[in-house]
Amino acid sequence: MKKIKRALISVSDKKNLKPLLSLLKKFKIEIISSGGTYKEIKRLKYTCTEVSDYTGSPEILGGRVKTLHPKIHAGILNKRNDKSHYRDLINNNYDNIDLVIVNFYPFEETLKNTSNHKKIIENIDVGGPTMVRAAAKNYNDVAVITSSSQYEELMNELIKFNGSTSLDFRQKMSQIAFTETAYYDALISNYFNKITNNDFPEKKIIYGNLVERLRYGENPHQQSAIYSKNKALDITQLHGKQLSYNNYNDIFAALTISKSLPKNSGVAIIKHANPCGVSALKDPVECYKSALACDPVSAFGGIVSCNFKVNKKLALELQKLFLEVIIGNNFDAEALKILRKKKNLRLID
């Protein structure tokens, strides 16, 4: 167990701070903070030392340099059982920092809300990821928290161990922290690839958010999950049981084809990620029939993707064939009523 005596808090997301601050106060944990977080902690009427007072160095460069100071990073990075580290701390009048609570400037949200390059650049956090990486590296001695969603788990840990944290907890939070910094840097890297038109960089970073854990993978003995760059997929399930890995694989293949067809006039039929039929006609029923005629045998148990609204007339035609999934660019009420009679059929908008 490692007793928490001093915590550094620097967060962009200031939700749910009050219960955490109350518990830190209960365990007599000293708090260091900077900028807006310091002001928020003071507003909530809790004792806090501003980083500039703690280090003896003012914030400079318009706030770009706040926590990038040896007193902060030595306090985080020193190995508590290393005598030479202890000597360095004593000789420089530095203290341990046992808990780092940091979340980053909202770079991802900024990308979604503006194309202003200057604003985007100013929302690249430097000090936050630096502290998080330092704390995560030194998980033997330091606990790191990177999201307000982790506060409850931290509080339970502190209550359970009377103001201390276990090695298992610190190691778990270290793994999460390194994932967070990697994800954050991937967003930044991909942004710069985009603005420099570098579609094929020497190193390509693929990243995503967990959307759903699936029952099994391509085969029953395998595990699988769905990840997306967004926190949700751009599809909505309207009916049917949980989608499987193979369903998702076919859905994305079908959507890729149907979206490439002329708007409001395309149908793609997919089975095991292979096209069974594709058609582009204005009349929905004729378009579907034309696609089905390409290979009606293989289409059995497949997926139909329509890049137009599914109406009653088309629904009556679709129900004649056993299908795993029907994808539509919306469904009218009568079509849904017809197709929902098939219990195992999945409907995707």
Short mmCIF file of C-alpha atoms in Angstrom, two decimals:
data_model
loop_
_atom_site.label_atom_id
_atom_site.label_comp_id
_atom_site.label_asym_id
_atom_site.label_seq_id
_atom_site.Cartn_x
_atom_site.Cartn_y
_atom_site.Cartn_z
CA MET A 1 0.00 0.00 0.00
CA LYS A 2 1.09 3.56 -0.72
CA LYS A 3 -0.21 6.35 1.48
CA ILE A 4 -1.41 9.42 -0.41
CA LYS A 5 -0.05 12.58 1.21
CA ARG A 6 -0.03 14.97 -1.73
CA ALA A 7 -2.16 15.15 -4.89
CA LEU A 8 -1.80 17.26 -8.00
CA ILE A 9 -5.08 18.08 -9.76
CA SER A 10 -5.20 19.74 -13.18
CA VAL A 11 -8.35 19.02 -15.18
CA SER A 12 -10.20 20.45 -18.16
CA ASP A 13 -13.30 18.44 -17.23
CA LYS A 14 -14.25 19.82 -13.83
CA LYS A 15 -17.28 17.59 -13.24
CA ASN A 16 -17.73 15.69 -9.96
CA LEU A 17 -14.80 17.31 -8.17
CA LYS A 18 -16.64 18.13 -4.94
CA PRO A 19 -17.11 14.57 -3.55
CA LEU A 20 -13.50 13.75 -4.40
CA LEU A 21 -12.18 16.91 -2.75
CA SER A 22 -14.24 16.15 0.32
CA LEU A 23 -12.65 12.70 0.62
CA LEU A 24 -9.14 14.04 0.04
CA LYS A 25 -9.78 16.53 2.84
CA LYS A 26 -10.97 13.73 5.12
CA PHE A 27 -7.66 11.91 4.64
CA LYS A 28 -5.69 15.15 5.08
CA ILE A 29 -4.26 14.96 1.55
CA GLU A 30 -2.55 18.16 0.42
CA ILE A 31 -3.76 19.46 -2.96
CA ILE A 32 -1.69 21.28 -5.59
CA SER A 33 -3.40 22.74 -8.63
CA SER A 34 -3.08 25.26 -11.43
CA GLY A 35 -5.08 27.68 -13.57
CA GLY A 36 -8.79 27.06 -13.88
CA THR A 37 -8.70 23.97 -11.67
CA TYR A 38 -7.19 25.98 -8.82
CA LYS A 39 -9.97 28.56 -9.18
CA GLU A 40 -12.64 25.85 -9.23
CA ILE A 41 -11.26 24.16 -6.11
CA LYS A 42 -11.19 27.51 -4.30
CA ARG A 43 -14.74 28.24 -5.49
CA LEU A 44 -15.81 24.96 -3.92
CA LYS A 45 -14.16 26.22 -0.70
CA TYR A 46 -11.38 23.64 -0.38
CA THR A 47 -7.78 24.35 0.56
CA CYS A 48 -5.35 24.20 -2.34
CA THR A 49 -1.83 25.40 -3.19
CA GLU A 50 -1.39 26.96 -6.61
CA VAL A 51 1.34 25.32 -8.70
CA SER A 52 3.20 28.63 -9.14
CA ASP A 53 3.35 29.05 -5.34
CA TYR A 54 4.42 25.44 -4.90
CA THR A 55 7.26 25.64 -7.44
CA GLY A 56 8.19 29.28 -6.85
CA SER A 57 7.93 29.86 -10.61
CA PRO A 58 5.10 31.83 -12.24
CA GLU A 59 2.99 30.58 -15.11
CA ILE A 60 4.55 31.93 -18.31
CA LEU A 61 3.92 32.11 -22.05
CA GLY A 62 0.23 32.75 -21.58
CA GLY A 63 -0.20 29.57 -19.54
CA ARG A 64 1.71 27.30 -21.90
CA VAL A 65 4.22 26.60 -19.13
CA LYS A 66 2.62 25.87 -15.77
CA THR A 67 3.50 22.40 -14.51
CA LEU A 68 6.66 21.79 -16.58
CA HIS A 69 8.95 22.22 -13.58
CA PRO A 70 11.53 19.92 -11.92
CA LYS A 71 9.77 20.19 -8.56
CA ILE A 72 6.61 18.75 -10.09
CA HIS A 73 8.23 16.02 -12.15
CA ALA A 74 10.83 15.01 -9.57
CA GLY A 75 7.98 14.72 -7.07
CA ILE A 76 6.15 12.37 -9.42
CA LEU A 77 9.04 10.39 -10.93
CA ASN A 78 11.27 9.68 -7.94
CA LYS A 79 11.47 6.06 -6.83
CA ARG A 80 10.64 6.04 -3.13
CA ASN A 81 12.97 3.14 -2.34
CA ASP A 82 15.96 4.66 -4.17
CA LYS A 83 18.33 6.44 -1.76
CA SER A 84 19.93 8.55 -4.49
CA HIS A 85 16.48 9.78 -5.57
CA TYR A 86 15.66 10.62 -1.96
CA ARG A 87 18.93 12.56 -1.64
CA ASP A 88 18.16 14.55 -4.78
CA LEU A 89 14.75 15.49 -3.43
CA ILE A 90 16.16 16.58 -0.07
CA ASN A 91 19.02 18.55 -1.65
CA ASN A 92 16.59 20.43 -3.89
CA ASN A 93 13.89 20.87 -1.26
CA TYR A 94 11.39 18.86 -3.32
CA ASP A 95 8.51 16.71 -2.03
CA ASN A 96 6.73 13.58 -3.20
CA ILE A 97 3.55 13.81 -5.26
CA ASP A 98 1.60 10.59 -4.71
CA LEU A 99 -1.54 11.13 -6.77
CA VAL A 100 -1.89 12.79 -10.18
CA ILE A 101 -5.40 13.66 -11.37
CA VAL A 102 -5.19 15.10 -14.87
CA ASN A 103 -7.35 15.18 -17.96
CA PHE A 104 -6.28 16.90 -21.13
CA TYR A 105 -7.27 19.95 -23.13
CA PRO A 106 -10.30 18.90 -25.22
CA PHE A 107 -8.47 18.41 -28.51
CA GLU A 108 -10.98 15.89 -29.89
CA GLU A 109 -13.97 18.12 -29.10
CA THR A 110 -12.15 21.12 -30.59
CA LEU A 111 -11.65 19.21 -33.86
CA LYS A 112 -15.38 18.53 -34.00
CA ASN A 113 -16.37 22.11 -33.27
CA THR A 114 -13.98 24.20 -35.34
CA SER A 115 -11.64 24.16 -38.33
CA ASN A 116 -9.69 27.13 -36.94
CA HIS A 117 -6.08 25.89 -36.98
CA LYS A 118 -4.93 28.31 -34.27
CA LYS A 119 -7.64 27.16 -31.85
CA ILE A 120 -6.89 23.53 -32.61
CA ILE A 121 -3.17 23.99 -31.95
CA GLU A 122 -3.82 25.80 -28.65
CA ASN A 123 -5.86 22.79 -27.53
CA ILE A 124 -2.89 20.44 -27.84
CA ASP A 125 -2.04 19.67 -24.22
CA VAL A 126 1.65 19.37 -23.34
CA GLY A 127 1.90 19.58 -19.56
CA GLY A 128 -1.02 17.25 -18.87
CA PRO A 129 0.21 14.25 -20.89
CA THR A 130 3.73 14.82 -19.54
CA MET A 131 2.54 14.50 -15.94
CA VAL A 132 0.30 11.55 -16.77
CA ARG A 133 3.13 9.67 -18.47
CA ALA A 134 5.44 10.39 -15.54
CA ALA A 135 2.90 9.12 -13.01
CA ALA A 136 2.03 6.07 -15.13
CA LYS A 137 5.71 5.18 -15.49
CA ASN A 138 6.17 5.39 -11.72
CA TYR A 139 3.02 3.39 -10.87
CA ASN A 140 4.95 1.54 -8.16
CA ASP A 141 4.68 4.70 -6.08
CA VAL A 142 2.16 7.02 -7.76
CA ALA A 143 -1.51 6.69 -8.69
CA VAL A 144 -2.78 8.40 -11.84
CA ILE A 145 -6.36 9.31 -12.77
CA THR A 146 -7.22 10.56 -16.26
CA SER A 147 -11.02 10.88 -16.26
CA SER A 148 -13.80 12.04 -13.96
CA SER A 149 -15.41 8.65 -14.64
CA GLN A 150 -12.59 7.10 -12.54
CA TYR A 151 -13.23 9.22 -9.44
CA GLU A 152 -15.64 6.74 -7.90
CA GLU A 153 -13.15 3.89 -8.24
CA LEU A 154 -10.41 6.06 -6.73
CA MET A 155 -12.65 7.05 -3.83
CA ASN A 156 -13.57 3.42 -3.16
CA GLU A 157 -9.86 2.55 -3.15
CA LEU A 158 -9.01 5.33 -0.70
CA ILE A 159 -11.87 4.38 1.60
CA LYS A 160 -10.99 0.68 1.47
CA PHE A 161 -7.33 1.27 2.29
CA ASN A 162 -7.67 4.28 4.59
CA GLY A 163 -6.14 6.89 2.29
CA SER A 164 -3.77 4.50 0.50
CA THR A 165 -3.76 2.78 -2.89
CA SER A 166 -2.86 -0.78 -3.81
CA LEU A 167 -0.30 -1.79 -6.43
CA ASP A 168 -3.01 -3.53 -8.47
CA PHE A 169 -5.04 -0.32 -8.62
CA ARG A 170 -2.04 1.81 -9.56
CA GLN A 171 -0.95 -0.61 -12.28
CA LYS A 172 -4.47 -0.75 -13.71
CA MET A 173 -4.68 3.05 -13.80
CA SER A 174 -1.22 3.19 -15.38
CA GLN A 175 -2.41 1.02 -18.27
CA ILE A 176 -5.46 3.24 -18.76
CA ALA A 177 -3.27 6.35 -18.62
CA PHE A 178 -0.86 5.15 -21.30
CA THR A 179 -3.84 4.22 -23.50
CA GLU A 180 -5.22 7.72 -22.97
CA THR A 181 -1.97 9.44 -23.94
CA ALA A 182 -1.57 7.16 -26.97
CA TYR A 183 -5.13 7.92 -28.10
CA TYR A 184 -4.61 11.65 -27.60
CA ASP A 185 -1.38 11.65 -29.60
CA ALA A 186 -3.03 9.55 -32.33
CA LEU A 187 -5.70 12.24 -32.75
CA ILE A 188 -3.01 14.90 -33.07
CA SER A 189 -0.90 12.83 -35.46
CA ASN A 190 -3.86 12.13 -37.72
CA TYR A 191 -4.84 15.80 -37.71
CA PHE A 192 -1.38 16.75 -38.95
CA ASN A 193 -1.49 13.96 -41.55
CA LYS A 194 -4.74 15.46 -42.79
CA ILE A 195 -3.59 19.09 -43.03
CA THR A 196 -0.33 18.07 -44.74
CA ASN A 197 -2.18 15.71 -47.14
CA ASN A 198 -0.07 12.80 -45.94
CA ASP A 199 -2.37 9.84 -46.60
CA PHE A 200 0.38 7.25 -46.35
CA PRO A 201 2.76 8.20 -43.51
CA GLU A 202 5.64 5.93 -42.52
CA LYS A 203 3.69 4.94 -39.40
CA LYS A 204 -0.11 4.77 -39.40
CA ILE A 205 -1.96 4.90 -36.08
CA ILE A 206 -5.35 3.20 -35.87
CA TYR A 207 -7.43 4.08 -32.82
CA GLY A 208 -10.99 3.91 -31.57
CA ASN A 209 -13.44 3.89 -28.68
CA LEU A 210 -15.05 0.69 -27.43
CA VAL A 211 -18.66 0.65 -28.63
CA GLU A 212 -19.75 -2.88 -27.75
CA ARG A 213 -18.40 -6.21 -26.57
CA LEU A 214 -19.86 -8.96 -28.74
CA ARG A 215 -20.98 -12.44 -27.73
CA TYR A 216 -18.19 -14.08 -29.74
CA GLY A 217 -15.96 -13.49 -32.75
CA GLU A 218 -15.96 -14.83 -36.29
CA ASN A 219 -16.12 -18.31 -34.72
CA PRO A 220 -17.77 -19.28 -31.39
CA HIS A 221 -14.44 -19.93 -29.63
CA GLN A 222 -13.17 -16.40 -30.39
CA GLN A 223 -13.81 -13.10 -28.62
CA SER A 224 -14.60 -9.80 -30.32
CA ALA A 225 -15.62 -6.19 -29.81
CA ILE A 226 -16.56 -3.20 -31.95
CA TYR A 227 -14.48 -0.01 -31.84
CA SER A 228 -15.21 3.29 -33.54
CA LYS A 229 -13.41 6.62 -33.92
CA ASN A 230 -16.62 8.10 -32.56
CA LYS A 231 -18.14 6.96 -29.27
CA ALA A 232 -21.04 5.41 -31.18
CA LEU A 233 -21.60 3.89 -34.60
CA ASP A 234 -23.47 5.75 -37.33
CA ILE A 235 -26.13 3.05 -37.38
CA THR A 236 -29.19 2.41 -35.22
CA GLN A 237 -30.70 -1.03 -34.64
CA LEU A 238 -34.49 -0.85 -34.83
CA HIS A 239 -35.36 -4.51 -34.33
CA GLY A 240 -33.91 -7.94 -33.68
CA LYS A 241 -31.40 -9.65 -31.43
CA GLN A 242 -27.86 -8.48 -30.75
CA LEU A 243 -25.65 -8.13 -33.80
CA SER A 244 -22.79 -10.60 -34.11
CA TYR A 245 -19.25 -10.03 -35.34
CA ASN A 246 -20.16 -11.54 -38.71
CA ASN A 247 -23.26 -9.34 -38.91
CA TYR A 248 -21.16 -6.22 -38.37
CA ASN A 249 -18.62 -7.39 -40.92
CA ASP A 250 -21.37 -7.87 -43.52
CA ILE A 251 -23.12 -4.61 -42.56
CA PHE A 252 -20.00 -2.51 -43.12
CA ALA A 253 -19.31 -4.29 -46.42
CA ALA A 254 -22.90 -3.74 -47.56
CA LEU A 255 -22.90 -0.08 -46.53
CA THR A 256 -19.61 0.54 -48.33
CA ILE A 257 -21.18 -0.67 -51.58
CA SER A 258 -24.66 0.84 -51.22
CA LYS A 259 -23.25 4.25 -50.27
CA SER A 260 -21.13 4.22 -53.43
CA LEU A 261 -24.23 3.78 -55.62
CA PRO A 262 -26.36 6.66 -56.95
CA LYS A 263 -28.31 8.28 -54.11
CA ASN A 264 -31.78 6.85 -53.39
CA SER A 265 -31.43 4.16 -56.05
CA GLY A 266 -28.99 1.49 -54.83
CA VAL A 267 -29.21 -1.99 -53.29
CA ALA A 268 -26.35 -4.28 -52.26
CA ILE A 269 -26.81 -7.87 -51.08
CA ILE A 270 -23.94 -9.37 -49.05
CA LYS A 271 -23.22 -12.83 -47.67
CA HIS A 272 -20.06 -13.52 -45.65
CA ALA A 273 -18.68 -10.11 -46.72
CA ASN A 274 -18.98 -11.07 -50.41
CA PRO A 275 -21.39 -9.31 -52.80
CA CYS A 276 -24.22 -11.54 -54.07
CA GLY A 277 -25.88 -8.80 -56.05
CA VAL A 278 -25.81 -5.07 -56.69
CA SER A 279 -28.27 -2.87 -58.53
CA ALA A 280 -28.97 0.81 -59.18
CA LEU A 281 -32.56 1.54 -60.24
CA LYS A 282 -35.00 4.28 -59.22
CA ASP A 283 -37.88 1.97 -58.29
CA PRO A 284 -37.13 0.39 -54.86
CA VAL A 285 -38.79 -2.97 -55.55
CA GLU A 286 -37.29 -3.33 -59.02
CA CYS A 287 -33.89 -2.31 -57.66
CA TYR A 288 -34.05 -5.04 -55.00
CA LYS A 289 -35.31 -7.67 -57.46
CA SER A 290 -32.54 -6.80 -59.89
CA ALA A 291 -29.88 -7.19 -57.17
CA LEU A 292 -31.43 -10.46 -55.98
CA ALA A 293 -31.47 -11.87 -59.52
CA CYS A 294 -27.65 -11.71 -59.64
CA ASP A 295 -27.37 -14.71 -57.28
CA PRO A 296 -30.63 -15.60 -55.51
CA VAL A 297 -29.14 -18.78 -54.01
CA SER A 298 -26.23 -17.09 -52.21
CA ALA A 299 -28.48 -14.24 -51.03
CA PHE A 300 -30.32 -16.64 -48.69
CA GLY A 301 -29.37 -15.70 -45.11
CA GLY A 302 -27.55 -12.60 -46.29
CA ILE A 303 -27.81 -8.86 -45.73
CA VAL A 304 -29.67 -6.34 -47.88
CA SER A 305 -28.57 -2.70 -47.79
CA CYS A 306 -30.78 -0.05 -49.42
CA ASN A 307 -29.60 3.52 -49.76
CA PHE A 308 -33.21 4.71 -49.77
CA LYS A 309 -36.24 4.57 -47.48
CA VAL A 310 -37.82 1.11 -47.14
CA ASN A 311 -41.56 1.33 -47.83
CA LYS A 312 -44.44 -1.12 -47.42
CA LYS A 313 -44.24 -2.45 -50.99
CA LEU A 314 -40.53 -3.25 -50.64
CA ALA A 315 -41.03 -4.74 -47.17
CA LEU A 316 -43.59 -7.19 -48.57
CA GLU A 317 -41.00 -8.28 -51.12
CA LEU A 318 -38.13 -8.49 -48.60
CA GLN A 319 -40.09 -10.69 -46.19
CA LYS A 320 -40.27 -13.48 -48.79
CA LEU A 321 -36.57 -14.30 -48.34
CA PHE A 322 -34.77 -15.38 -45.18
CA LEU A 323 -32.38 -12.52 -44.37
CA GLU A 324 -30.15 -11.83 -41.38
CA VAL A 325 -30.20 -8.03 -41.67
CA ILE A 326 -31.99 -5.34 -43.66
CA ILE A 327 -30.40 -1.89 -43.78
CA GLY A 328 -32.41 1.09 -44.92
CA ASN A 329 -32.03 4.82 -45.13
CA ASN A 330 -35.05 5.02 -42.83
CA PHE A 331 -38.15 2.76 -42.76
CA ASP A 332 -41.75 3.89 -42.99
CA ALA A 333 -44.18 2.78 -40.26
CA GLU A 334 -45.93 0.16 -42.40
CA ALA A 335 -42.63 -1.38 -43.47
CA LEU A 336 -41.51 -1.68 -39.85
CA LYS A 337 -44.82 -3.30 -38.87
CA ILE A 338 -44.38 -5.95 -41.57
CA LEU A 339 -40.70 -6.68 -41.00
CA ARG A 340 -40.89 -6.71 -37.19
CA LYS A 341 -43.06 -9.80 -37.42
CA LYS A 342 -39.83 -11.67 -38.14
CA LYS A 343 -38.40 -12.11 -34.65
CA ASN A 344 -34.80 -12.82 -35.64
CA LEU A 345 -34.54 -10.31 -38.47
CA ARG A 346 -32.35 -7.35 -37.58
CA LEU A 347 -33.36 -3.95 -38.93
CA ILE A 348 -30.73 -1.22 -39.21
CA ASP A 349 -31.26 2.45 -39.97
#
